[in-house]
Coordinates of C-alpha atoms and ligand atoms in Angstrom, one line a residue:
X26 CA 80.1 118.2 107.4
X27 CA 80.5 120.7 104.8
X28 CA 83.1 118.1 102.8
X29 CA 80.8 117.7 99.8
X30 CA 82.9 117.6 96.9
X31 CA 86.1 118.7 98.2
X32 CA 89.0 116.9 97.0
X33 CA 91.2 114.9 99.5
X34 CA 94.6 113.6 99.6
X35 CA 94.6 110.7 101.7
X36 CA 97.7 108.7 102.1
X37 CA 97.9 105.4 103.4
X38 CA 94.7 104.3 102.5
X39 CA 95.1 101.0 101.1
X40 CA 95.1 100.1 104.8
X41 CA 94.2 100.5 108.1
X42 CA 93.2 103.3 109.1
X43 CA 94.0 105.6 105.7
X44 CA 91.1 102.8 104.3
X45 CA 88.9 103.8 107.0
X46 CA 89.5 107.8 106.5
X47 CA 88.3 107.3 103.0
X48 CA 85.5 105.7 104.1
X49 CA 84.3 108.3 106.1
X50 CA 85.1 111.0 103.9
X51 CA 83.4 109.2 101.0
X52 CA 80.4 109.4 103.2
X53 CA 80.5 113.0 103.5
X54 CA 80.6 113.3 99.7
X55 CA 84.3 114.1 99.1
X56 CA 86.3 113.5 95.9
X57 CA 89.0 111.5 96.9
X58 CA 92.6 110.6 95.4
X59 CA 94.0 107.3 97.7
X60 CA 97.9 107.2 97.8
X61 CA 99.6 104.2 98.9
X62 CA 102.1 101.9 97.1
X63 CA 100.1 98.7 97.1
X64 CA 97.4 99.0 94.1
X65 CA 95.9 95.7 94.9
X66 CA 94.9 97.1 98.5
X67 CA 94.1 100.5 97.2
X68 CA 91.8 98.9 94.5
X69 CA 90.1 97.1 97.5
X70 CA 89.7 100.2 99.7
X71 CA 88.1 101.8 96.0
X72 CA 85.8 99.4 95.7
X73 CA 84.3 99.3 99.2
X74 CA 83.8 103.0 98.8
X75 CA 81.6 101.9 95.9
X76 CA 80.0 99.4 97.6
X77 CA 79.0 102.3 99.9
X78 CA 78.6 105.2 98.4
X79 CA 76.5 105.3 94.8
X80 CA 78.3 107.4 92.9
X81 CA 81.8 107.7 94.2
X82 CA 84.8 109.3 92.8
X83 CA 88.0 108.1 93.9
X84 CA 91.3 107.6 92.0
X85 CA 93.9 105.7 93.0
X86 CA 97.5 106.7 93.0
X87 CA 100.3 104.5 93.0
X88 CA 102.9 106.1 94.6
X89 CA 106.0 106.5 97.6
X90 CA 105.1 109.0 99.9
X91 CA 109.1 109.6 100.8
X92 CA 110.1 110.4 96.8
X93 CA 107.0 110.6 94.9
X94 CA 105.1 114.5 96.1
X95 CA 105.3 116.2 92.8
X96 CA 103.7 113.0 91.2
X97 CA 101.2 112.7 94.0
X98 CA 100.0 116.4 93.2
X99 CA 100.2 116.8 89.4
X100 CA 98.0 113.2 89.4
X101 CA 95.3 114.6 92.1
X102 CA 95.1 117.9 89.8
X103 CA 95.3 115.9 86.6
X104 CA 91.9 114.6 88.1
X105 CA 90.1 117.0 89.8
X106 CA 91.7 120.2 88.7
X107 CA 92.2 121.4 92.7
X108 CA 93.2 120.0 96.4
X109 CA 91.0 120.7 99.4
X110 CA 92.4 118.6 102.1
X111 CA 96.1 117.0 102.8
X112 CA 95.3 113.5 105.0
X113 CA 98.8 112.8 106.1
X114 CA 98.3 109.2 107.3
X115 CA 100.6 106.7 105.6
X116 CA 103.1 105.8 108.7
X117 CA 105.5 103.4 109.9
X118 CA 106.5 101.7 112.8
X119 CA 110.0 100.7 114.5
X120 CA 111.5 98.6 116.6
X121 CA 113.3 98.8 119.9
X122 CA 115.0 101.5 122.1
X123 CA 118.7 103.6 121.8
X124 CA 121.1 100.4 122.8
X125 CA 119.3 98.0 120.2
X126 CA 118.6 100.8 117.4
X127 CA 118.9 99.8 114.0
X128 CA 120.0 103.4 112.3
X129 CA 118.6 102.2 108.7
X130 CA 115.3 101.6 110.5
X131 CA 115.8 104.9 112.4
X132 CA 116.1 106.5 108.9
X133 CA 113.0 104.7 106.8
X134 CA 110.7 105.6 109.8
X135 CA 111.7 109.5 110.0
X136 CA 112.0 109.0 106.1
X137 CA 108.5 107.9 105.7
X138 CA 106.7 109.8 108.8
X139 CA 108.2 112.6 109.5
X140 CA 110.2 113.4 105.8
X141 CA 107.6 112.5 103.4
X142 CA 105.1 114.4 105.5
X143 CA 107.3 117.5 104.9
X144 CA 107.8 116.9 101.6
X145 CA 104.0 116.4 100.4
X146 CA 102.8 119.2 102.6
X147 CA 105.1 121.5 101.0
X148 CA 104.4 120.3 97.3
X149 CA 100.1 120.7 97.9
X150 CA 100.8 123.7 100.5
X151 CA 100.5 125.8 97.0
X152 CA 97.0 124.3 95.8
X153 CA 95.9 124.8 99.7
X154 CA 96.7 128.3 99.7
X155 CA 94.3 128.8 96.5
X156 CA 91.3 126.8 98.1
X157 CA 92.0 127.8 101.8
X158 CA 92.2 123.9 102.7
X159 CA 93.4 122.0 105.5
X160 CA 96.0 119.4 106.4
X161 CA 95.6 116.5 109.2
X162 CA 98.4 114.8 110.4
X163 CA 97.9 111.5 111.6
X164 CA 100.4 111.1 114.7
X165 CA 100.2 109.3 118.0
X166 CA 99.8 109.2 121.4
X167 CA 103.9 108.4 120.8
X168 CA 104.1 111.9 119.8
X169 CA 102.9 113.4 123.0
X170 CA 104.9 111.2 125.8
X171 CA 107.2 109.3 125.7
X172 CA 107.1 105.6 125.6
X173 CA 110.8 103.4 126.5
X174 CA 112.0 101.2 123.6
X175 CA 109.8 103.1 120.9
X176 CA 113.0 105.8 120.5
X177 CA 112.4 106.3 116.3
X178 CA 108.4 105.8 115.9
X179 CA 108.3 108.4 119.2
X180 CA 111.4 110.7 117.6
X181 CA 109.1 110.7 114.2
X182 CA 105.5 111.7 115.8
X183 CA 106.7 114.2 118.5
X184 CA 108.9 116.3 115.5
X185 CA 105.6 115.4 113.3
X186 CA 104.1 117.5 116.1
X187 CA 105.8 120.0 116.3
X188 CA 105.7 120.2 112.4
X189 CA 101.6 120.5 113.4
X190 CA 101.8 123.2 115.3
X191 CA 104.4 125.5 113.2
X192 CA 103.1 125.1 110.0
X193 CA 99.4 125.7 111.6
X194 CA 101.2 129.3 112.9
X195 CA 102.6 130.2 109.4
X196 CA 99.3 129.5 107.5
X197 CA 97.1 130.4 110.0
X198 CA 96.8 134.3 108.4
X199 CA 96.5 132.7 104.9
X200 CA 93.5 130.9 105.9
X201 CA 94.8 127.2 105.9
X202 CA 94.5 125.3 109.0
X203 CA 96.8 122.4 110.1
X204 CA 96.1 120.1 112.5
X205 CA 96.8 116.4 114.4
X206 CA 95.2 113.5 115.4
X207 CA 97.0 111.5 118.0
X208 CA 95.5 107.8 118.3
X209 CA 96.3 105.2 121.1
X210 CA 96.6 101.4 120.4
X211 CA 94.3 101.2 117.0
X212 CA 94.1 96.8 115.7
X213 CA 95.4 97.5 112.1
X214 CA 98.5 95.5 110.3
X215 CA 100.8 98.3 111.5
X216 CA 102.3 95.9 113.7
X217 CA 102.1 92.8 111.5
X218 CA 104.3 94.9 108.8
X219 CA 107.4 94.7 111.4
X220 CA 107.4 91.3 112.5
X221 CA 105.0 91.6 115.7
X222 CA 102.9 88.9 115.0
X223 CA 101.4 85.8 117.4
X224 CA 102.3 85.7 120.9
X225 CA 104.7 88.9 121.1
X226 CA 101.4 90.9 119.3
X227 CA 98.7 88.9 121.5
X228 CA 100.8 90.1 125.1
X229 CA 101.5 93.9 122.8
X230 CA 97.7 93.7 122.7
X231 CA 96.8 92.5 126.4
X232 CA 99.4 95.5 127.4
X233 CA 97.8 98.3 124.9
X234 CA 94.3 96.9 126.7
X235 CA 95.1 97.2 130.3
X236 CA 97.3 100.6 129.3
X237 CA 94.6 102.6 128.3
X238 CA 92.2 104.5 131.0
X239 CA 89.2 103.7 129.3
X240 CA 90.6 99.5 129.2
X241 CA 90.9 99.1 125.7
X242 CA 92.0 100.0 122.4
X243 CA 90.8 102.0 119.6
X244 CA 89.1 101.3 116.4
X245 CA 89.9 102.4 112.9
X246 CA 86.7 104.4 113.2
X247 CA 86.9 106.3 115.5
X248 CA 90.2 108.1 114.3
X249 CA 88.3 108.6 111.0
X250 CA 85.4 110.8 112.4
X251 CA 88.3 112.7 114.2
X252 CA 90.3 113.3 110.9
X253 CA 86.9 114.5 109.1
X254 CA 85.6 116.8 111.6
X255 CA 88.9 117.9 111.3
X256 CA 89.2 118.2 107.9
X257 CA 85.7 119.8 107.9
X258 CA 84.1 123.7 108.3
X259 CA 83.0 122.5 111.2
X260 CA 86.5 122.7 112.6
X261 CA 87.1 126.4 110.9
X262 CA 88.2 128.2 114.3
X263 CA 90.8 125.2 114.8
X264 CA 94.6 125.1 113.9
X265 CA 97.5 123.8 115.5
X266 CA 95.5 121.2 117.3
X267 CA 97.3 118.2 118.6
X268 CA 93.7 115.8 119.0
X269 CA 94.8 112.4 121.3
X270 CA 92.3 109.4 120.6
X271 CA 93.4 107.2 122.6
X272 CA 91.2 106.5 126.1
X273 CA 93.0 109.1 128.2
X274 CA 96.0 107.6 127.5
X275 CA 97.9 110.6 126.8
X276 CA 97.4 111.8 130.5
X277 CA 99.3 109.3 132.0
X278 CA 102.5 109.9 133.7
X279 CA 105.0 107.8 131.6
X280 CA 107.2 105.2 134.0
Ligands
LIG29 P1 98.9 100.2 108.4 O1 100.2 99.5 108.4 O2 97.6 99.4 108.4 O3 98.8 101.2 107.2 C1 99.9 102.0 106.9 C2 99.6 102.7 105.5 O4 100.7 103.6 105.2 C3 99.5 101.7 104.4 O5 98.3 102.1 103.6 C4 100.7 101.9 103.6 O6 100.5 101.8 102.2 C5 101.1 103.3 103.9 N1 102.5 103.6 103.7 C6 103.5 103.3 104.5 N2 104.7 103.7 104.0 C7 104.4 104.4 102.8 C8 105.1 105.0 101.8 N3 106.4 105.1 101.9 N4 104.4 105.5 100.7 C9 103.1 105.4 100.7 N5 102.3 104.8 101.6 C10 103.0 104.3 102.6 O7 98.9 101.1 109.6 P2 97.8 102.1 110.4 O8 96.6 102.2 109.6 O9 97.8 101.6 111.8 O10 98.7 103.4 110.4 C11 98.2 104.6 109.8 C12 98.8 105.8 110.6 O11 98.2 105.8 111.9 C13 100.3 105.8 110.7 O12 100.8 107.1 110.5 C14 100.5 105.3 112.1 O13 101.7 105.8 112.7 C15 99.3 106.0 112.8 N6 99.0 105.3 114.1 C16 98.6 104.0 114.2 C17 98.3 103.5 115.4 C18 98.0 102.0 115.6 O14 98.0 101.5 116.7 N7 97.6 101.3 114.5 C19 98.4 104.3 116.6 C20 98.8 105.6 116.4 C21 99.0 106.1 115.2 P3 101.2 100.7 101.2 O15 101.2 99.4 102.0 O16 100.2 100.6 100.1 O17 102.5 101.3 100.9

């Protein structure tokens, strides 16, 4: 995959799928620096990586993705002395549609996906320009329709898109390429985090299931692959790429 020894940024990945992104990358012989604010989880996704991979280098970074891009960067050059890659993964969700919308919520989710994105792209965008890197952005299906009652998570992914697709067009003669992901229902604690658990997650589930053309939902996996191939020379002639993982989904005419 032509990711041996790069380093990679990936935030998020004491979860989910961030955890599952290292995994892969790890595989393909990256250097990786795992951002999240949860050390305990971070040292767990650092030790499977070891578990898997003889030899690993991975250092963990403690940090807030919405105030802490300066720190992020100076610790992943501290480490490795340059930055290949930009995972953009860490994410939130929210609740609810325009008549129930909780505007501190609305604020932490395009704080934290949409914001923070901005904010740590711009602080490694100098590092990238020296190695001719790449960014992936880990959006949604939310980000290219619409869904009812998911106004701030869909607000945050679409404008994460469109972030995508500009910053692919002002890099692209620099030689860095910027590109999405956009997964369908993926089982991670995503939901758990704001209160959807038991019977409202179980019918949430049942719906994502029957919702998606190919009848059911995705796996941590199979967003990873997408995010290194994207990451990877292999995608050199692509920028500006929304990528939807998510059964077809994306296709559907929203009701
Ligand atoms: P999880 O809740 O399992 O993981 C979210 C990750 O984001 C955690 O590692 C968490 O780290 C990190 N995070 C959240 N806020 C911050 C912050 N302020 N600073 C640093 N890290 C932060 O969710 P997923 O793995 O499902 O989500 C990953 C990405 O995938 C998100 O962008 C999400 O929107 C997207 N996605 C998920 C889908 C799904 O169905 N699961 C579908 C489509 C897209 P920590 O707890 O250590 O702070």
């Amino acid at each position: 995959m032509s990711l041996s020894e790069k380093v990679v940024i990936v935030t998020g990945a004491s979860s989910g799928i961030g955890a599952a992104i290292a995994q892969v990358l790890a595989r393909e012989g990256a250097l990786l620096a795992l951002v999240g604010r949860n050390v305990a989880n971070l040292e767990a996704t650092r030790k499977t990586l070891q578990q898997q991979v003889k030899g690993i280098r991975a250092e963990i970074i403690a940090a807030d993705v919405t105030k802490d891009a300066a720190a992020i960067v100076q610790q992943t050059i501290t480490q490795f002395g340059r930055i290949d890659v930009l995972v953009n993964n860490a994410g939130i969700l929210g609740k609810g549609g325009l008549i129930d919308l909780d505007i501190e919520e609305f604020d932490s989710v395009l704080n934290t996906n949409l914001r923070g994105v901005v904010l740590l792209t711009k602080a490694v965008l100098p590092h990238l320009l020296q190695t001719k890197g790449a960014v992936v952005n880990v959006s949604s299906c939310a980000g290219l329709r619409p869904f009812a009652g998911a106004l701030s998570y869909g607000v945050s992914k679409a404008a994460l898109d469109q972030f995508t697709r500009i910053v692919a067009l002002e890099m692209a003669p620099q030689g860095v390429r910027v590109n999405s992901v956009n997964p369908g229902f993926v089982v991670t604690n995503i939901h758990q985090r704001i209160g959807i658990v038991d019977e409202e997650y179980n019918g949430m589930l049942q719906r994502a299931i029957a919702s998606h053309p190919m009848g059911r939902v995705g796996d941590v996996f199979e967003v990873a692959e997408a995010v290194a191939f994207l990451a990877s020379s292999k995608a050199s002639f692509t920028t500006g790429a929304l990528f939807p993982i998510d059964g077809g989904k994306h296709n559907l005419t929203p009701r």
